[in-house]
Short mmCIF file of C-alpha atoms in Angstrom, two decimals:
data_model
loop_
_atom_site.label_atom_id
_atom_site.label_comp_id
_atom_site.label_asym_id
_atom_site.label_seq_id
_atom_site.Cartn_x
_atom_site.Cartn_y
_atom_site.Cartn_z
CA MET A 1 -114.38 31.19 17.23
CA LYS A 2 -114.69 27.44 16.65
CA LYS A 3 -111.49 27.46 14.57
CA LYS A 4 -109.64 29.16 17.44
CA PHE A 5 -110.81 26.47 19.83
CA PHE A 6 -109.57 23.60 17.71
CA SER A 7 -106.32 25.31 16.70
CA LEU A 8 -105.40 25.95 20.33
CA LEU A 9 -106.41 22.40 21.20
CA LEU A 10 -104.05 20.99 18.57
CA LEU A 11 -101.23 23.28 19.71
CA ALA A 12 -101.63 21.84 23.20
CA VAL A 13 -101.03 18.24 22.02
CA PRO A 14 -97.18 18.35 22.31
CA PHE A 15 -97.48 19.67 25.87
CA LEU A 16 -99.96 16.96 26.78
CA THR A 17 -97.77 14.24 25.30
CA PHE A 18 -94.92 15.51 27.48
CA ALA A 19 -97.25 15.58 30.50
CA GLN A 20 -97.98 11.89 30.04
CA SER A 21 -94.32 11.00 30.53
CA THR A 22 -94.01 13.09 33.70
CA THR A 23 -97.24 12.06 35.43
CA ASP A 24 -95.57 11.02 38.68
CA SER A 25 -93.59 14.25 38.89
CA ILE A 26 -96.67 16.37 38.25
CA ASP A 27 -98.62 14.42 40.86
CA ALA A 28 -95.88 14.78 43.48
CA VAL A 29 -95.45 18.52 42.95
CA PHE A 30 -99.19 19.10 42.98
CA LYS A 31 -99.56 17.17 46.24
CA ASP A 32 -96.78 19.21 47.88
CA TYR A 33 -98.58 22.48 47.15
CA THR A 34 -102.21 21.43 47.69
CA GLY A 35 -102.05 18.68 50.30
CA TRP A 36 -102.70 21.11 53.17
CA PHE A 37 -105.96 22.29 51.56
CA VAL A 38 -107.20 18.72 51.00
CA ASP A 39 -106.36 17.76 54.59
CA ALA A 40 -108.14 20.85 55.92
CA ILE A 41 -111.38 20.27 53.98
CA PHE A 42 -111.59 16.56 54.74
CA TYR A 43 -110.29 16.76 58.30
CA GLU A 44 -112.11 14.18 60.41
CA ILE A 45 -113.29 15.15 63.88
CA PRO A 46 -112.51 12.24 66.21
CA PHE A 47 -115.51 11.32 68.37
CA SER A 48 -113.86 8.15 69.62
CA GLU A 49 -111.07 5.80 68.68
CA SER A 50 -113.35 3.79 66.41
CA PHE A 51 -114.83 6.51 64.21
CA GLN A 52 -114.30 10.01 62.92
CA ILE A 53 -116.59 12.32 60.94
CA PRO A 54 -115.36 14.80 58.30
CA TRP A 55 -116.34 18.26 59.52
CA VAL A 56 -117.58 19.28 56.07
CA LEU A 57 -120.04 16.38 56.19
CA ILE A 58 -121.41 17.67 59.51
CA VAL A 59 -122.00 21.08 57.90
CA LEU A 60 -123.67 19.47 54.88
CA ILE A 61 -126.03 17.17 56.76
CA GLY A 62 -126.59 19.68 59.56
CA GLY A 63 -127.74 22.22 56.98
CA ALA A 64 -130.04 19.66 55.33
CA LEU A 65 -131.66 18.83 58.69
CA TYR A 66 -132.14 22.52 59.44
CA PHE A 67 -133.80 23.20 56.08
CA THR A 68 -136.03 20.12 56.39
CA ILE A 69 -137.37 21.28 59.75
CA TYR A 70 -137.45 25.03 58.99
CA PHE A 71 -139.46 24.56 55.77
CA LYS A 72 -141.81 22.06 57.44
CA PHE A 73 -140.64 18.99 55.53
CA ILE A 74 -140.86 20.55 52.08
CA ASN A 75 -139.10 17.40 50.79
CA VAL A 76 -142.38 15.57 51.50
CA THR A 77 -145.09 18.25 51.20
CA GLY A 78 -143.70 19.66 47.95
CA PHE A 79 -143.04 16.34 46.22
CA LEU A 80 -146.26 16.02 44.17
CA THR A 81 -146.30 19.75 43.44
CA ALA A 82 -142.82 19.39 41.92
CA PHE A 83 -144.07 16.90 39.32
CA GLN A 84 -147.00 19.18 38.48
CA VAL A 85 -144.66 22.15 38.00
CA VAL A 86 -142.32 20.16 35.73
CA ARG A 87 -145.18 19.07 33.46
CA GLY A 88 -146.33 22.68 33.14
CA LYS A 89 -149.54 22.77 35.20
CA TYR A 90 -148.72 26.23 36.61
CA GLU A 91 -146.82 27.61 33.62
CA ASP A 92 -149.41 30.33 33.03
CA ILE A 93 -149.09 31.95 36.46
CA GLU A 94 -145.30 31.57 36.37
CA LYS A 95 -145.15 33.53 33.12
CA HIS A 96 -147.70 36.22 33.83
CA GLY A 97 -148.46 36.25 37.55
CA VAL A 98 -151.58 34.93 39.24
CA ASP A 99 -153.18 38.34 39.92
CA LYS A 100 -153.31 39.26 36.23
CA LEU A 101 -154.70 35.90 35.20
CA TYR A 102 -157.04 35.15 38.07
CA GLY A 103 -157.63 38.54 39.62
CA ASN A 104 -160.52 40.87 38.78
CA GLN A 105 -160.74 40.09 35.06
CA THR A 106 -164.09 38.57 34.15
CA THR A 107 -163.87 38.10 30.39
CA LYS A 108 -161.52 36.44 27.97
CA GLY A 109 -160.67 39.80 26.41
CA ASP A 110 -159.74 41.37 29.74
CA VAL A 111 -157.42 38.48 30.58
CA LEU A 112 -155.67 38.45 27.21
CA ASP A 113 -155.14 42.23 27.31
CA THR A 114 -153.23 41.93 30.59
CA ILE A 115 -150.69 39.44 29.27
CA ARG A 116 -150.22 40.56 25.67
CA ASP A 117 -146.62 41.48 24.80
CA GLU A 118 -145.36 40.43 28.24
CA SER A 119 -142.19 38.38 28.67
CA VAL A 120 -140.57 36.67 31.62
CA ASP A 121 -136.88 36.51 32.49
CA GLY A 122 -135.04 33.26 31.97
CA GLU A 123 -133.52 31.09 29.25
CA VAL A 124 -134.75 27.53 29.83
CA SER A 125 -137.85 25.61 30.92
CA HIS A 126 -138.30 23.86 34.28
CA PHE A 127 -137.60 20.48 32.66
CA GLN A 128 -134.48 21.73 30.90
CA ALA A 129 -133.12 23.28 34.11
CA LEU A 130 -133.85 20.04 35.95
CA THR A 131 -132.04 17.86 33.39
CA ALA A 132 -129.11 20.28 33.15
CA ALA A 133 -128.61 20.06 36.91
CA LEU A 134 -129.25 16.30 36.98
CA SER A 135 -126.64 15.79 34.27
CA ALA A 136 -124.02 17.14 36.66
CA THR A 137 -125.06 14.83 39.52
CA VAL A 138 -126.29 11.63 37.86
CA GLY A 139 -123.05 9.98 36.85
CA LEU A 140 -120.09 8.06 38.11
CA GLY A 141 -121.15 8.57 41.72
CA ASN A 142 -124.23 6.48 41.03
CA ILE A 143 -122.21 3.69 39.42
CA ALA A 144 -118.80 3.70 41.10
CA GLY A 145 -119.59 5.60 44.31
CA VAL A 146 -122.32 3.18 45.40
CA ALA A 147 -120.03 0.18 44.94
CA VAL A 148 -117.31 1.86 47.01
CA ALA A 149 -119.80 2.69 49.79
CA LEU A 150 -121.02 -0.92 49.90
CA SER A 151 -117.49 -2.29 49.92
CA ILE A 152 -116.69 -0.25 53.04
CA GLY A 153 -120.02 -0.02 54.85
CA GLY A 154 -121.86 -3.11 53.63
CA PRO A 155 -125.53 -3.20 52.54
CA GLY A 156 -126.56 -0.94 55.44
CA ALA A 157 -124.81 1.99 53.77
CA THR A 158 -127.67 2.01 51.25
CA PHE A 159 -130.17 3.01 53.95
CA TRP A 160 -128.11 6.02 54.95
CA MET A 161 -127.60 7.00 51.30
CA ILE A 162 -131.38 7.16 51.00
CA VAL A 163 -131.57 9.28 54.17
CA ALA A 164 -128.97 11.66 52.73
CA GLY A 165 -131.00 11.92 49.53
CA LEU A 166 -134.26 12.66 51.32
CA LEU A 167 -132.68 15.32 53.54
CA GLY A 168 -130.81 16.79 50.58
CA MET A 169 -134.12 17.55 48.87
CA ALA A 170 -134.69 20.40 51.34
CA SER A 171 -131.19 21.82 50.72
CA LYS A 172 -131.74 21.80 46.95
CA PHE A 173 -135.09 23.55 47.37
CA ALA A 174 -133.55 26.31 49.48
CA GLU A 175 -130.47 27.08 47.39
CA CYS A 176 -132.26 26.92 44.02
CA THR A 177 -135.03 29.25 45.19
CA LEU A 178 -132.35 31.79 46.07
CA GLY A 179 -130.62 31.17 42.74
CA VAL A 180 -133.67 32.49 40.88
CA LYS A 181 -134.51 35.19 43.43
CA TYR A 182 -131.16 36.98 43.17
CA ARG A 183 -130.06 36.28 39.60
CA ASP A 184 -128.82 38.96 37.21
CA VAL A 185 -130.27 39.23 33.71
CA GLY A 186 -128.19 40.86 30.97
CA GLU A 187 -129.55 43.16 28.27
CA ASP A 188 -129.46 40.26 25.82
CA GLY A 189 -131.48 38.06 28.18
CA THR A 190 -128.50 36.01 29.37
CA VAL A 191 -128.93 34.92 32.99
CA TYR A 192 -126.16 35.03 35.57
CA GLY A 193 -126.99 33.29 38.82
CA GLY A 194 -125.94 31.02 41.64
CA PRO A 195 -124.51 31.37 45.14
CA MET A 196 -122.13 34.15 44.05
CA TYR A 197 -125.13 36.39 43.43
CA TYR A 198 -127.41 35.48 46.32
CA LEU A 199 -124.53 35.62 48.78
CA THR A 200 -123.65 39.11 47.54
CA LYS A 201 -127.10 40.64 47.03
CA GLY A 202 -129.07 38.69 49.60
CA LEU A 203 -126.70 39.28 52.50
CA LYS A 204 -126.33 42.94 51.50
CA GLU A 205 -130.08 43.31 52.03
CA LYS A 206 -129.58 41.96 55.54
CA GLY A 207 -126.80 44.45 56.28
CA ALA A 208 -123.97 41.94 55.85
CA GLY A 209 -122.77 43.01 52.41
CA GLY A 210 -119.04 42.78 53.18
CA PHE A 211 -119.37 39.30 54.65
CA GLY A 212 -121.53 38.21 51.72
CA LYS A 213 -118.97 39.43 49.20
CA VAL A 214 -116.20 37.45 50.91
CA LEU A 215 -118.34 34.30 50.87
CA ALA A 216 -119.23 34.90 47.21
CA ILE A 217 -115.60 35.29 46.13
CA LEU A 218 -114.61 32.13 48.02
CA PHE A 219 -117.45 30.22 46.38
CA ALA A 220 -116.51 31.48 42.91
CA ILE A 221 -112.90 30.35 43.39
CA PHE A 222 -114.01 26.94 44.62
CA VAL A 223 -116.54 26.39 41.81
CA ILE A 224 -113.91 27.20 39.16
CA GLY A 225 -111.50 24.72 40.74
CA GLY A 226 -114.24 22.13 41.02
CA SER A 227 -115.23 22.60 37.38
CA PHE A 228 -111.69 21.93 36.18
CA GLY A 229 -111.15 18.96 38.50
CA GLY A 230 -114.07 16.83 39.69
CA GLY A 231 -116.45 18.23 37.06
CA ASN A 232 -113.97 17.75 34.22
CA MET A 233 -110.65 15.92 34.62
CA PHE A 234 -112.05 13.15 36.83
CA GLN A 235 -114.92 12.54 34.41
CA ALA A 236 -112.63 12.46 31.37
CA ASN A 237 -110.15 10.23 33.18
CA GLN A 238 -112.73 7.61 34.18
CA ALA A 239 -114.43 7.62 30.78
CA ALA A 240 -111.08 7.19 29.02
CA ALA A 241 -110.09 4.37 31.38
CA GLN A 242 -113.33 2.46 30.71
CA PHE A 243 -113.14 3.02 26.95
CA THR A 244 -109.50 1.96 26.54
CA LYS A 245 -110.01 -1.07 28.79
CA LEU A 246 -113.12 -2.28 26.98
CA PHE A 247 -111.51 -2.05 23.55
CA GLU A 248 -108.07 -3.12 24.83
CA LEU A 249 -106.35 0.01 23.56
CA THR A 250 -102.88 -0.30 25.05
CA GLY A 251 -101.04 2.42 23.10
CA PRO A 252 -99.33 5.14 25.16
CA ASN A 253 -101.44 7.86 23.51
CA ALA A 254 -104.84 6.10 23.66
CA GLY A 255 -106.08 8.33 26.49
CA LEU A 256 -104.77 11.43 24.72
CA TYR A 257 -106.67 10.70 21.53
CA PHE A 258 -109.82 9.87 23.47
CA GLY A 259 -109.48 13.16 25.35
CA ILE A 260 -109.13 15.17 22.13
CA VAL A 261 -112.29 13.63 20.69
CA MET A 262 -114.15 14.25 23.95
CA ALA A 263 -112.91 17.86 24.07
CA VAL A 264 -114.17 18.51 20.54
CA LEU A 265 -117.61 17.15 21.43
CA VAL A 266 -117.71 19.20 24.64
CA ALA A 267 -116.63 22.33 22.70
CA ILE A 268 -119.49 21.94 20.23
CA VAL A 269 -121.97 22.01 23.10
CA ILE A 270 -120.52 24.62 25.46
CA ILE A 271 -120.02 27.21 22.72
CA GLY A 272 -123.82 27.61 22.69
CA GLY A 273 -124.12 28.43 26.40
CA ILE A 274 -126.87 27.24 28.76
CA LYS A 275 -129.51 26.99 26.02
CA ARG A 276 -127.38 24.55 24.03
CA ILE A 277 -126.37 22.70 27.19
CA ALA A 278 -130.00 22.39 28.29
CA SER A 279 -131.14 21.20 24.85
CA VAL A 280 -128.51 18.44 24.94
CA THR A 281 -129.02 17.38 28.56
CA GLU A 282 -132.81 17.16 28.22
CA LYS A 283 -132.20 14.42 25.63
CA VAL A 284 -129.06 12.73 26.98
CA VAL A 285 -130.02 12.52 30.68
CA PRO A 286 -133.39 10.74 30.27
CA PHE A 287 -131.84 8.44 27.64
CA MET A 288 -128.79 7.34 29.60
CA ALA A 289 -130.62 7.16 32.93
CA GLY A 290 -133.39 5.20 31.19
CA ILE A 291 -130.97 2.59 29.82
CA TYR A 292 -129.25 2.18 33.16
CA VAL A 293 -132.49 1.97 35.16
CA LEU A 294 -134.03 -0.44 32.62
CA ALA A 295 -131.06 -2.82 32.98
CA ALA A 296 -131.35 -2.61 36.77
CA VAL A 297 -135.09 -3.34 36.59
CA ILE A 298 -134.43 -6.38 34.37
CA ILE A 299 -131.94 -7.76 36.90
CA LEU A 300 -134.24 -7.07 39.84
CA PHE A 301 -137.18 -8.67 38.02
CA ALA A 302 -135.10 -11.75 37.20
CA ASN A 303 -134.24 -12.01 40.91
CA PHE A 304 -137.45 -10.65 42.41
CA THR A 305 -137.54 -13.40 45.06
CA LEU A 306 -134.32 -11.97 46.51
CA ILE A 307 -135.43 -8.33 46.70
CA ASP A 308 -137.02 -8.70 50.14
CA ASP A 309 -133.87 -10.43 51.40
CA ALA A 310 -131.77 -7.56 50.01
CA PHE A 311 -133.90 -4.96 51.80
CA MET A 312 -133.63 -7.00 54.99
CA LEU A 313 -129.82 -6.89 54.72
CA ILE A 314 -129.98 -3.14 54.09
CA PHE A 315 -132.19 -2.53 57.13
CA GLU A 316 -130.27 -4.83 59.46
CA GLY A 317 -126.93 -3.45 58.31
CA ALA A 318 -128.11 0.15 58.74
CA PHE A 319 -128.64 -0.31 62.50
CA SER A 320 -126.17 -3.03 63.39
CA GLY A 321 -123.18 -2.59 61.11
CA LEU A 322 -123.10 -6.39 60.53
CA GLY A 323 -119.54 -6.56 61.79
CA ILE A 324 -118.29 -3.88 59.39
CA ALA A 325 -115.33 -1.81 60.63
CA GLY A 326 -116.65 1.18 62.53
CA GLY A 327 -119.93 -0.57 63.29
CA LEU A 328 -123.17 1.42 63.11
CA ILE A 329 -121.51 4.83 62.97
CA GLY A 330 -119.06 3.69 60.30
CA VAL A 331 -121.88 2.41 58.10
CA MET A 332 -123.90 5.58 58.66
CA ILE A 333 -121.00 7.83 57.70
CA GLN A 334 -120.24 5.88 54.51
CA GLY A 335 -123.86 5.95 53.35
CA ILE A 336 -124.48 9.61 54.13
CA ARG A 337 -121.11 10.63 52.71
CA ARG A 338 -121.64 8.87 49.38
CA GLY A 339 -125.26 10.00 49.17
CA ALA A 340 -124.35 13.63 49.80
CA PHE A 341 -121.39 13.46 47.43
CA SER A 342 -123.60 11.98 44.70
CA ASN A 343 -126.46 14.49 44.69
CA GLU A 344 -124.45 17.64 45.57
CA ALA A 345 -127.31 18.99 47.69
CA GLY A 346 -125.97 21.90 49.74
CA VAL A 347 -122.93 22.34 47.48
CA GLY A 348 -124.67 25.21 45.64
CA SER A 349 -123.75 24.07 42.13
CA ALA A 350 -127.30 23.23 41.06
CA ALA A 351 -128.49 26.75 41.92
CA ILE A 352 -126.39 28.01 39.00
CA ALA A 353 -128.25 25.88 36.44
CA HIS A 354 -131.68 26.45 37.97
CA SER A 355 -131.25 30.23 38.05
CA ALA A 356 -131.68 30.31 34.25
CA VAL A 357 -135.30 29.08 34.36
CA ARG A 358 -138.22 31.10 32.98
CA THR A 359 -140.51 32.00 35.89
CA LYS A 360 -141.81 34.91 37.95
CA TYR A 361 -141.82 32.82 41.14
CA PRO A 362 -138.37 31.78 42.49
CA ALA A 363 -139.89 29.09 44.75
CA SER A 364 -141.34 27.31 41.71
CA GLU A 365 -137.83 26.30 40.65
CA GLY A 366 -136.83 25.44 44.20
CA ILE A 367 -139.69 22.96 44.30
CA VAL A 368 -138.59 21.46 40.96
CA ALA A 369 -135.01 21.16 42.22
CA LEU A 370 -135.98 19.01 45.19
CA LEU A 371 -136.64 16.19 42.74
CA GLU A 372 -132.93 15.89 41.93
CA PRO A 373 -131.69 14.17 45.11
CA PHE A 374 -134.71 11.88 44.93
CA VAL A 375 -133.97 10.78 41.37
CA ASP A 376 -130.20 10.71 41.80
CA THR A 377 -129.85 9.08 45.21
CA VAL A 378 -133.15 7.58 46.34
CA VAL A 379 -133.92 5.96 42.97
CA ILE A 380 -130.75 5.42 40.92
CA CYS A 381 -128.26 4.83 43.76
CA THR A 382 -130.69 2.47 45.49
CA MET A 383 -131.21 0.45 42.32
CA THR A 384 -127.45 0.13 41.85
CA ALA A 385 -127.07 -1.02 45.45
CA LEU A 386 -129.86 -3.61 45.10
CA VAL A 387 -128.27 -5.05 41.96
CA ILE A 388 -124.88 -5.37 43.68
CA ILE A 389 -126.34 -6.89 46.87
CA ILE A 390 -128.56 -9.39 45.03
CA THR A 391 -125.82 -10.57 42.67
CA ASN A 392 -123.32 -10.78 45.54
CA PHE A 393 -125.31 -12.89 48.01
CA ASP A 394 -122.71 -15.65 47.76
CA GLY A 395 -119.84 -13.15 48.08
CA GLN A 396 -118.43 -14.16 44.72
CA PHE A 397 -116.95 -10.81 43.73
CA MET A 398 -116.93 -8.57 46.83
CA GLN A 399 -116.29 -8.97 50.54
CA TYR A 400 -118.04 -6.30 52.61
CA GLY A 401 -115.75 -4.30 54.84
CA VAL A 402 -112.84 -4.39 52.39
CA GLU A 403 -112.50 -1.13 50.46
CA ILE A 404 -112.29 -1.35 46.68
CA LYS A 405 -110.82 1.25 44.34
CA GLU A 406 -112.47 0.47 40.99
CA GLY A 407 -116.17 0.92 41.68
CA VAL A 408 -117.19 0.94 38.01
CA GLU A 409 -115.60 -2.46 37.44
CA LEU A 410 -117.43 -4.00 40.40
CA THR A 411 -120.77 -2.63 39.19
CA ALA A 412 -120.01 -3.95 35.70
CA VAL A 413 -119.35 -7.43 37.11
CA ALA A 414 -122.67 -7.30 38.99
CA PHE A 415 -124.60 -6.40 35.84
CA ASP A 416 -122.66 -8.84 33.65
CA SER A 417 -123.54 -11.71 35.98
CA VAL A 418 -127.17 -11.45 34.85
CA ILE A 419 -126.95 -9.60 31.52
CA PRO A 420 -123.91 -10.95 29.62
CA HIS A 421 -121.70 -8.26 28.05
CA PHE A 422 -123.67 -5.45 29.69
CA SER A 423 -120.29 -3.94 30.53
CA VAL A 424 -120.26 -2.67 26.93
CA VAL A 425 -123.49 -0.77 27.53
CA LEU A 426 -122.20 0.35 30.92
CA THR A 427 -119.09 1.78 29.29
CA ILE A 428 -121.28 3.78 26.91
CA ALA A 429 -123.33 4.96 29.91
CA VAL A 430 -120.15 5.99 31.77
CA ILE A 431 -119.00 8.02 28.76
CA LEU A 432 -122.41 9.69 28.42
CA PHE A 433 -122.55 10.33 32.17
CA ALA A 434 -119.07 11.85 32.03
CA PHE A 435 -119.93 13.96 28.96
CA SER A 436 -123.12 15.39 30.44
CA THR A 437 -121.39 16.10 33.75
CA MET A 438 -118.59 17.98 31.98
CA ILE A 439 -120.88 20.22 29.96
CA SER A 440 -122.95 21.13 33.01
CA TRP A 441 -119.89 21.82 35.16
CA SER A 442 -118.44 23.95 32.37
CA TYR A 443 -121.46 26.23 32.85
CA TYR A 444 -121.01 26.25 36.63
CA GLY A 445 -117.33 27.15 36.34
CA MET A 446 -118.07 29.76 33.69
CA GLN A 447 -120.48 31.55 36.02
CA GLY A 448 -117.84 31.67 38.76
CA TRP A 449 -115.25 32.86 36.21
CA LYS A 450 -117.51 35.68 35.01
CA PHE A 451 -118.25 36.73 38.57
CA LEU A 452 -114.54 37.12 39.30
CA PHE A 453 -113.22 38.40 35.97
CA GLY A 454 -116.18 40.12 34.33
CA LYS A 455 -118.59 39.35 31.49
CA GLY A 456 -117.38 39.45 27.93
CA LYS A 457 -116.45 37.36 24.88
CA ILE A 458 -112.72 37.32 25.65
CA THR A 459 -113.38 36.28 29.26
CA ASP A 460 -115.66 33.49 28.05
CA LEU A 461 -113.12 32.33 25.46
CA VAL A 462 -110.27 32.10 27.97
CA TYR A 463 -112.32 29.96 30.33
CA LYS A 464 -113.59 27.64 27.59
CA ILE A 465 -110.09 27.10 26.20
CA LEU A 466 -108.79 26.24 29.66
CA PHE A 467 -111.72 23.91 30.29
CA LEU A 468 -111.17 22.03 27.02
CA MET A 469 -107.45 21.68 27.71
CA PHE A 470 -108.25 20.14 31.08
CA VAL A 471 -110.55 17.62 29.35
CA VAL A 472 -107.57 16.33 27.37
CA ILE A 473 -105.23 16.47 30.36
CA GLY A 474 -107.69 14.52 32.49
CA ALA A 475 -107.98 11.76 29.90
CA SER A 476 -104.21 11.63 29.33
CA ILE A 477 -102.53 11.43 32.73
CA SER A 478 -102.90 9.65 36.04
CA LEU A 479 -104.58 12.19 38.28
CA GLY A 480 -103.83 11.13 41.86
CA ALA A 481 -103.47 14.24 44.01
CA VAL A 482 -105.20 16.36 41.37
CA ILE A 483 -108.45 14.51 42.02
CA ASP A 484 -108.07 14.81 45.79
CA PHE A 485 -107.66 18.55 45.37
CA SER A 486 -110.60 18.93 42.97
CA ASP A 487 -112.87 16.96 45.32
CA ALA A 488 -111.80 19.24 48.13
CA MET A 489 -112.63 22.29 45.99
CA ILE A 490 -116.14 21.01 45.31
CA PHE A 491 -116.88 20.34 48.96
CA ALA A 492 -115.28 23.57 50.06
CA MET A 493 -118.22 25.16 48.20
CA VAL A 494 -120.47 23.77 50.93
CA VAL A 495 -119.17 26.14 53.62
CA PRO A 496 -119.95 29.60 52.15
CA ASN A 497 -123.11 28.25 50.55
CA ILE A 498 -124.69 26.70 53.65
CA ILE A 499 -123.81 29.72 55.81
CA GLY A 500 -125.46 32.08 53.33
CA VAL A 501 -128.56 29.95 52.71
CA ILE A 502 -129.23 29.57 56.46
CA MET A 503 -128.96 33.36 56.89
CA LEU A 504 -131.38 33.89 53.99
CA SER A 505 -133.91 31.22 55.06
CA PRO A 506 -136.63 33.75 56.06
CA ILE A 507 -136.58 35.16 52.51
CA ILE A 508 -136.95 31.65 51.07
CA LYS A 509 -139.95 31.04 53.32
CA LYS A 510 -141.60 34.24 52.03
CA GLU A 511 -141.03 33.18 48.43
CA LEU A 512 -142.51 29.74 49.12
CA SER A 513 -145.58 31.30 50.72
CA LYS A 514 -146.00 33.65 47.75
CA TYR A 515 -145.87 30.80 45.22
CA MET A 516 -148.16 28.47 47.16
CA ASN A 517 -150.70 31.30 47.51
CA ALA A 518 -150.57 31.79 43.74
CA ILE A 519 -151.19 28.08 43.17
CA ASN A 520 -154.11 28.10 45.61
CA LYS A 521 -155.59 31.18 43.94
CA LYS A 522 -155.49 29.49 40.56
CA GLU A 523 -157.10 26.33 41.93
CA GLU A 524 -159.85 28.39 43.56
CA ALA A 525 -160.45 30.28 40.31
CA ILE A 526 -160.80 27.03 38.39
CA GLU A 527 -163.22 25.68 40.97
CA ASP A 528 -165.29 28.89 40.72
CA GLY A 529 -165.49 28.53 36.93
CA ALA A 530 -163.03 31.29 36.04
CA ILE A 531 -161.40 31.25 32.60
CA ASP A 532 -158.53 28.83 32.19
CA VAL A 533 -156.15 30.93 30.11
CA ASN A 534 -154.28 27.83 28.88
CA GLU A 535 -157.30 26.95 26.77
CA HIS A 536 -157.08 30.25 24.89
CA MET A 537 -153.35 30.79 24.41
#
């Protein structure tokens, strides 16, 4: 199978070389056929002459507010529990069920007899599912997207990015709980999950099966389009641009060659499915995020006397606009938009990765998932913003209120101003971010593909070949309208997903209650001196 991949990839090279010479034509034709869809998804509702709000953003944030209130601020109350779940504190009850472990059994032998030879559905651990999903969100949005938001909305945009991240935690909890609740498990143990399945099965239970199937099909189409575009071509394009610029590779085929190498590396990983993807992301994500955060900490420590001033600018700008175009509302929209776009909460994509986790309690993975927007937006995006604000106090490389196009370059300048030549490390980080995002989105798109076209080796092979070809195409040509369309596809996923999750909220609440009762029962058993099975396994 590997030979087929690489042979087809090499056969595609002449076509890709031709595509490079007709970039403008491709872009123009693509825009003619897809422009209406992009305009529809990102249509801005005019509230006054001075500001407009994209309707899809209203759906996204409106859903996040609803989930935050409906689940009684789970983004706050479930925060510490999420860390405990990730480090395995409740792994025993998630594998075997609390009643069997802490029910009527009174001896070690009784307990062990109840769990011998049992297995639990799922392919990856909580930590692996978390890193697989994080690898799709932690990326260029944290580096380039933050810089763009600040250029338009000023420092105050940071505050609203944080708000979007905190609210998004509730959305992630809701959709990922459903992802596990309604997943399918094949005879070989392979898991198939995500919005396609909970929209179909969950809404059927509520007597809205036909409506659920329509929403599921729409979502599957959108997630495939998003996987080829924003989750693939955009990542390859930006990584290739940074690489060729850093090493001053000016040849006409530099991007093509970079894309081929990247496609080969992606192929090696995605051939192994979610287990291989998870095993790679659990190493790559902490490593690349660690390097990036460490550099930010060094810069903040070197300028610690300016941190309070930076936060003051953020707070003042959040509620005054500081003269930025659009004022307060303009700043708010930019921050929330970039925050929501960065963490993908409410988009439904993360539910696909989290559905593969090993657990008997769906809500356990929902609680783990709420950490993603916190790490992605509240921590990493905020650190990027602080670095840019602190290093730009004298306005030496950016004027707030003037939109920039190359966010990565601006962030690189900010880091370079304190850590000389850090742009080299940043380029490596961009490539790793892009790589991890591509392999995770390949899994998302594959699940949508299987839902529409069936499960089988040939079906898998067709999708993977197409995905790898788009890696090379993305690195080779100027994307333009292709990226606008792929972004629209990703955020079109919000509509069927949010509608379905709101309709299924009562089921999520039941699952949360069931899991929290199990946790409480274990804690009570430990307090009463019952056997801790972990000591004997």
